[in-house]
Coordinates of N, CA and C and ligand atoms in Angstrom, one line a residue:
X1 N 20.2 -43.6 -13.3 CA 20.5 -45.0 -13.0 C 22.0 -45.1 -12.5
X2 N 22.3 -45.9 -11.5 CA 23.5 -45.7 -11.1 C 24.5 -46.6 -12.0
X3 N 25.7 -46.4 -12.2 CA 26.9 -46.9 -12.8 C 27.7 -48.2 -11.8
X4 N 27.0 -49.1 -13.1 CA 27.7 -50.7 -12.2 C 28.9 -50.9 -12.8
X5 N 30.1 -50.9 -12.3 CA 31.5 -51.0 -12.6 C 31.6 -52.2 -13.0
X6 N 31.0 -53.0 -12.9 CA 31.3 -54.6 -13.0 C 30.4 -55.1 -14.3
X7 N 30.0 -53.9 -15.3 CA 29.4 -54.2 -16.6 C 30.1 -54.8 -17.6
X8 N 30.3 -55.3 -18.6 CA 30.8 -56.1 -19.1 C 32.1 -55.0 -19.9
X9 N 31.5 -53.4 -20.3 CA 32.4 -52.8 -21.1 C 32.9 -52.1 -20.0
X10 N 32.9 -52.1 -18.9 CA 34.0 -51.4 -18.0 C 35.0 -52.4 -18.0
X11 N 34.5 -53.9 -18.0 CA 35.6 -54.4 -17.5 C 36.4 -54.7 -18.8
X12 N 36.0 -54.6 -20.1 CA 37.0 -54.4 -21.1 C 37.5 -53.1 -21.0
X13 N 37.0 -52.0 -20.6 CA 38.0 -50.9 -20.6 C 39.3 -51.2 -19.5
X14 N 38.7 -52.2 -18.3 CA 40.0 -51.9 -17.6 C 41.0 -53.5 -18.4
X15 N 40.5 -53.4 -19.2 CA 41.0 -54.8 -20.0 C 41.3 -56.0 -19.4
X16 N 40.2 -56.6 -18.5 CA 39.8 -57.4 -17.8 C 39.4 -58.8 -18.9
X17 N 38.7 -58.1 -20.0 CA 38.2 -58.9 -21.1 C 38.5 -58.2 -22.5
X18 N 39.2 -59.4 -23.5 CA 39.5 -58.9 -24.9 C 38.4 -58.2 -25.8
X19 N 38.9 -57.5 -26.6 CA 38.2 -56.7 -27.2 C 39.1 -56.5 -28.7
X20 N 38.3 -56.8 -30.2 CA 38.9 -56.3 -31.0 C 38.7 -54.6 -31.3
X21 N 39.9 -54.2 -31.0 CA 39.5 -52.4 -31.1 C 39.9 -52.4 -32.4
X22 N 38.7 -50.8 -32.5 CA 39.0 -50.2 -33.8 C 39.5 -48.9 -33.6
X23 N 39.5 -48.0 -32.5 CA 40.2 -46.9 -32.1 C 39.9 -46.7 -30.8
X24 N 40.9 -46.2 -30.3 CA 41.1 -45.9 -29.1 C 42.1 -44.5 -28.6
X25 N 41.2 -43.4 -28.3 CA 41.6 -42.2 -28.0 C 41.5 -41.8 -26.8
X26 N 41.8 -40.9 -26.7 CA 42.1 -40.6 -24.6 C 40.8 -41.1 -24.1
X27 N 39.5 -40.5 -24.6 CA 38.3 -40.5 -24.0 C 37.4 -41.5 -24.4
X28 N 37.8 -42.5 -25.0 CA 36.8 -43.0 -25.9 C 36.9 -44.7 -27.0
X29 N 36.7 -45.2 -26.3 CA 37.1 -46.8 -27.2 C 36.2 -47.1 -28.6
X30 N 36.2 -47.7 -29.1 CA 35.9 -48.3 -30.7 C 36.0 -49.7 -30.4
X31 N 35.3 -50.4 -30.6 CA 35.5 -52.2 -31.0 C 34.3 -52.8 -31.7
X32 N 34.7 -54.0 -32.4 CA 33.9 -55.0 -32.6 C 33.1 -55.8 -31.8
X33 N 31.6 -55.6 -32.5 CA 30.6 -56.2 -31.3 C 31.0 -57.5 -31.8
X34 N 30.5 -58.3 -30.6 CA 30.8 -59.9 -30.6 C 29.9 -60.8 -31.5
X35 N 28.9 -60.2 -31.3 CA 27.6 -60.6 -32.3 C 27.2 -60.0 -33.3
X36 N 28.2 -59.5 -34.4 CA 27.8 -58.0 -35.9 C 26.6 -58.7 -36.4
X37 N 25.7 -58.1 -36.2 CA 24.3 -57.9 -36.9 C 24.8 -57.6 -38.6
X38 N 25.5 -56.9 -38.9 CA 25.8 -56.6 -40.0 C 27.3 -56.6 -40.6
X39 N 28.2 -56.4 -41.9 CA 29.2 -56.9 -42.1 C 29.7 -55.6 -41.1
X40 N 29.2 -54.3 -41.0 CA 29.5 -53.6 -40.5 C 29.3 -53.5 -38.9
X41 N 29.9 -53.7 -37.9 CA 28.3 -53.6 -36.5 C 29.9 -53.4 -35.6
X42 N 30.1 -51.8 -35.0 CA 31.3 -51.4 -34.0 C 30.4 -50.4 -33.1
X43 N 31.0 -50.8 -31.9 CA 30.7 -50.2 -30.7 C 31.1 -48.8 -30.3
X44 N 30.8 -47.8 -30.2 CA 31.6 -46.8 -29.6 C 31.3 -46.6 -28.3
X45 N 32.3 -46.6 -27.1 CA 31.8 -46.2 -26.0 C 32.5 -45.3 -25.1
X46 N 32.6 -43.9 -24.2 CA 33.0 -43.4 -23.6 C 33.4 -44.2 -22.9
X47 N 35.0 -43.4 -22.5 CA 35.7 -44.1 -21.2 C 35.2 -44.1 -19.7
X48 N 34.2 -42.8 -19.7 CA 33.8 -42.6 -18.4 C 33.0 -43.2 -18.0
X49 N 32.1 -43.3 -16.8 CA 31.1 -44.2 -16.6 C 29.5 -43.8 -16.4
X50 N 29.2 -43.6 -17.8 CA 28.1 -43.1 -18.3 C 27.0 -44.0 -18.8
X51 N 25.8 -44.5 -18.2 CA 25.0 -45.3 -18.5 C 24.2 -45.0 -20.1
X52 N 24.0 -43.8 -19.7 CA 22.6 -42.9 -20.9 C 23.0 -42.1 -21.8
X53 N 22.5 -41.7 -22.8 CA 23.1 -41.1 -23.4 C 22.7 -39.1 -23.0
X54 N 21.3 -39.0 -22.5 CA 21.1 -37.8 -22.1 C 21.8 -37.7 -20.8
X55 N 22.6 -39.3 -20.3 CA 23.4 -38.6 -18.7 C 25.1 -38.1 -19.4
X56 N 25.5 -38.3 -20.4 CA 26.3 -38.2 -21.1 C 26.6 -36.9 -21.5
X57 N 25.4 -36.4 -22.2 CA 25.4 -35.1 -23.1 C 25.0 -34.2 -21.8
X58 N 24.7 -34.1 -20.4 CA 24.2 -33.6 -19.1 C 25.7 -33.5 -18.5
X59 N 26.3 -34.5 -18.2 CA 27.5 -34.5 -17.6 C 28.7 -35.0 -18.0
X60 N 29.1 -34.9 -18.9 CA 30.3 -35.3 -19.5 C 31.0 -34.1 -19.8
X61 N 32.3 -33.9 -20.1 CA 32.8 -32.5 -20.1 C 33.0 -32.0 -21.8
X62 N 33.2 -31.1 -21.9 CA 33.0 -30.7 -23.4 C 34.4 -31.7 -24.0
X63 N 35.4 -31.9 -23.6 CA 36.5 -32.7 -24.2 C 35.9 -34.0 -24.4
X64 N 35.3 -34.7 -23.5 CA 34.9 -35.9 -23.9 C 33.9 -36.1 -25.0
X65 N 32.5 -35.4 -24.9 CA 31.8 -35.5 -25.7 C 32.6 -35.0 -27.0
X66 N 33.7 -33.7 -27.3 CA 34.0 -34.0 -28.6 C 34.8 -35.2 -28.8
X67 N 35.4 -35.8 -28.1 CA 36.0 -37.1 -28.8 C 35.2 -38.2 -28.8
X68 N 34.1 -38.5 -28.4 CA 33.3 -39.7 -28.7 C 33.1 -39.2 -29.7
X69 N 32.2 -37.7 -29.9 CA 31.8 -37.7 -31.2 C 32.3 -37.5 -32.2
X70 N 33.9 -37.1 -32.0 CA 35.2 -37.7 -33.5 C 35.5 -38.5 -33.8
X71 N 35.1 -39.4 -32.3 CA 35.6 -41.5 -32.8 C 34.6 -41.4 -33.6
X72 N 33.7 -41.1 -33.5 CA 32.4 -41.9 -34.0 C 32.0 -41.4 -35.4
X73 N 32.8 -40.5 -36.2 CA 33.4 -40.1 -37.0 C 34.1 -40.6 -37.7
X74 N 35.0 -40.5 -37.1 CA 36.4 -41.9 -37.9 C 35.9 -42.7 -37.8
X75 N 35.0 -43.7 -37.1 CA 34.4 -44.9 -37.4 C 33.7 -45.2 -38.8
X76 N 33.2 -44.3 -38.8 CA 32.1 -44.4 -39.8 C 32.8 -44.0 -41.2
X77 N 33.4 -43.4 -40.9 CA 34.7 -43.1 -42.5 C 35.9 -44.5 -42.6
X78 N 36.2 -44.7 -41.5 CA 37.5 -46.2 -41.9 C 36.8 -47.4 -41.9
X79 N 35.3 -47.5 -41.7 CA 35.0 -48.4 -42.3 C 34.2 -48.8 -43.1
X80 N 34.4 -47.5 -44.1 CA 33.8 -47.4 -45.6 C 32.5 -47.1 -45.7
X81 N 31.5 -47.4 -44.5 CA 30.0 -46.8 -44.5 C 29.3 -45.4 -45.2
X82 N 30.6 -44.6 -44.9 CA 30.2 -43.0 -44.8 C 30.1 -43.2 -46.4
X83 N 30.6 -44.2 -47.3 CA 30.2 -44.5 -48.4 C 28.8 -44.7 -48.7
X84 N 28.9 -45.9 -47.9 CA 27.7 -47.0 -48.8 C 26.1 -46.7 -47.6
X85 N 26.5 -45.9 -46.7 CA 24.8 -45.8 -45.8 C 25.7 -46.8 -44.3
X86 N 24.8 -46.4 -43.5 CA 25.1 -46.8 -42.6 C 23.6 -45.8 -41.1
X87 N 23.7 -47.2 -39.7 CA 22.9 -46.6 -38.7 C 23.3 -46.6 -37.7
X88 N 23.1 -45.0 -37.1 CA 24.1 -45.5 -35.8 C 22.6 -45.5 -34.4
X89 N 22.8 -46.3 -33.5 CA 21.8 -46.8 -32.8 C 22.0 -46.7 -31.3
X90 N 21.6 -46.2 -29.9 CA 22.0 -46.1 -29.3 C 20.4 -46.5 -28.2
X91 N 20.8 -47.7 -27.7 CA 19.3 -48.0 -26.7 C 19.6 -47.8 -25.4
X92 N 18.4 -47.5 -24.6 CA 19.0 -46.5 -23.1 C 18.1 -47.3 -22.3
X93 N 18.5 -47.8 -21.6 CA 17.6 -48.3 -20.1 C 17.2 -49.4 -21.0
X94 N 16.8 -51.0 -19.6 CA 16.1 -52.0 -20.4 C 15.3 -51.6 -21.4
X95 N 14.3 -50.9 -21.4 CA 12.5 -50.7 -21.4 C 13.3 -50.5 -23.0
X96 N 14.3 -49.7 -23.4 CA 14.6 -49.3 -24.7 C 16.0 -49.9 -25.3
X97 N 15.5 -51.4 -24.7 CA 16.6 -52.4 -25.2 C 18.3 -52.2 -25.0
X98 N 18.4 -51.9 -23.7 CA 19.8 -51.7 -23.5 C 20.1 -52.8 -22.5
X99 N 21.2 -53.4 -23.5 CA 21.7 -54.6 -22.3 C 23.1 -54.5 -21.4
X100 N 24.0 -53.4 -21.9 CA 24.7 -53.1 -21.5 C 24.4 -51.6 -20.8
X101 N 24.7 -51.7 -19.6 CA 24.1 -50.6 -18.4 C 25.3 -49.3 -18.7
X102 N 26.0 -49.5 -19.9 CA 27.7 -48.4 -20.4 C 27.0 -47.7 -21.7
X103 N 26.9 -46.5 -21.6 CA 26.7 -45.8 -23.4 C 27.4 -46.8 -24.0
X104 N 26.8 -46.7 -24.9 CA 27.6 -47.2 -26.5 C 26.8 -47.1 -28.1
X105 N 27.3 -47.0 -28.6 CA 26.3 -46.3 -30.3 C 27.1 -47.3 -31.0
X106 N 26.0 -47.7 -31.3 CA 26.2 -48.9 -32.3 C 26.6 -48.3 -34.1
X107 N 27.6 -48.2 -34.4 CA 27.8 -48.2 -35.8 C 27.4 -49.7 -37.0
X108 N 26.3 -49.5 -37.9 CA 26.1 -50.5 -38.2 C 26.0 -50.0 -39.8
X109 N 26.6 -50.9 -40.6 CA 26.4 -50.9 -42.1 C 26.5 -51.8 -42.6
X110 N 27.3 -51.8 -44.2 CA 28.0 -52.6 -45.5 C 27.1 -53.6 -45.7
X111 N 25.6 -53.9 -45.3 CA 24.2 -53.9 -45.9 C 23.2 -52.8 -46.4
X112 N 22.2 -53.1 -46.9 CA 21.0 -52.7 -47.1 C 19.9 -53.0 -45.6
X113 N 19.9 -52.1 -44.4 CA 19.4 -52.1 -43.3 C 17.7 -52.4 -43.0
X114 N 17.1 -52.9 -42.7 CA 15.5 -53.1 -42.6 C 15.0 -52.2 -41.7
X115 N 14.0 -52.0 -41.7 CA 13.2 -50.6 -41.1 C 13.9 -50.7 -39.8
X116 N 13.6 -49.4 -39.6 CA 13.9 -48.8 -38.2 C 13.9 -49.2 -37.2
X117 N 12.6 -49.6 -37.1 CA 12.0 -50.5 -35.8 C 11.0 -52.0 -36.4
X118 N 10.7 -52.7 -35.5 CA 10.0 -53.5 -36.0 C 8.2 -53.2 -35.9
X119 N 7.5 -53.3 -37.2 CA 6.3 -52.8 -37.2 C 5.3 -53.7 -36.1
X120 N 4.2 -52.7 -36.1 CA 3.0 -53.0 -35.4 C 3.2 -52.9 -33.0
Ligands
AMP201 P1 22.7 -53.2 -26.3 O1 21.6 -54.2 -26.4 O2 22.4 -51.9 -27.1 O3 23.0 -52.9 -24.8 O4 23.9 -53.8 -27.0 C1 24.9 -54.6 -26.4 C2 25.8 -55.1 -27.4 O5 27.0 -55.5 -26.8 C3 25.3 -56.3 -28.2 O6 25.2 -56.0 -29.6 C4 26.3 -57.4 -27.9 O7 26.5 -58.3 -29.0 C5 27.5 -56.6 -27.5 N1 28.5 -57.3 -26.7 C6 28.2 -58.0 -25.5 N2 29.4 -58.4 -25.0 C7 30.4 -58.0 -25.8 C8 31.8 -58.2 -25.8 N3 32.4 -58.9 -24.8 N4 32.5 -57.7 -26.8 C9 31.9 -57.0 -27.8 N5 30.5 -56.8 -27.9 C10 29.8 -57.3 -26.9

């Protein structure tokens, strides 16, 4: 799928639009989703312009994927989850509920979470 610049988290990366960050390292941003599903609910998204997450782990360079996957780390430890449970969630293409055309892994907790998916 091609990479639309003009998605909503590119243009908070070029900080076009506010964002409450929770970390931000060379490769990789942290913030609060606008709508937390849970007391817990932060965004992680590569800086680069990666739609999928298998186009991610295919072409991203080994530096980047380790620091998404350290933010996403410290995410889940500074905001007490790695305590109490926590799910991280990552939908790809419409068809598997992705509204935003930018990787991003949903860090969600500081509830008791309901199944996985929704039955039937
Ligand atoms: P997804 O359906 O997996 O693509 O998730 C997109 C998420 O982005 C949703 O949970 C939205 O609430 C969230 N979102 C959309 N716009 C913003 C924004 N400007 N700042 C923070 N989160 C946002």
């Amino acid at each position: 799928m091609a990479y639309d610049p003009n998605n909503i988290f590119a243009r908070i990366l070029r900080g076009e639009i506010p964002n409450k960050t929770v970390l931000d390292t060379t490769f990789t941003l942290a913030f609060h989703d606008i709508e937390p599903q849970a007391p817990v609910h932060v965004l992680v998204i590569p800086k680069g312009p990666y739609v999928t997450y298998d186009q991610f782990l295919t072409e991203a360079s080994a530096e980047e994927q380790l620091d998404f996957f350290a933010a996403i780390a410290s995410v889940i430890r500074d905001t007490g989850v790695a305590e109490t449970g926590y799910r991280l969630i990552t939908n790809n293409l419409p068809a598997g509920g992705q509204e935003v055309p930018h990787l991003h892994v949903h860090v969600v907790g500081g509830k008791t979470l309901g199944p996985m998916l929704p039955r039937g």
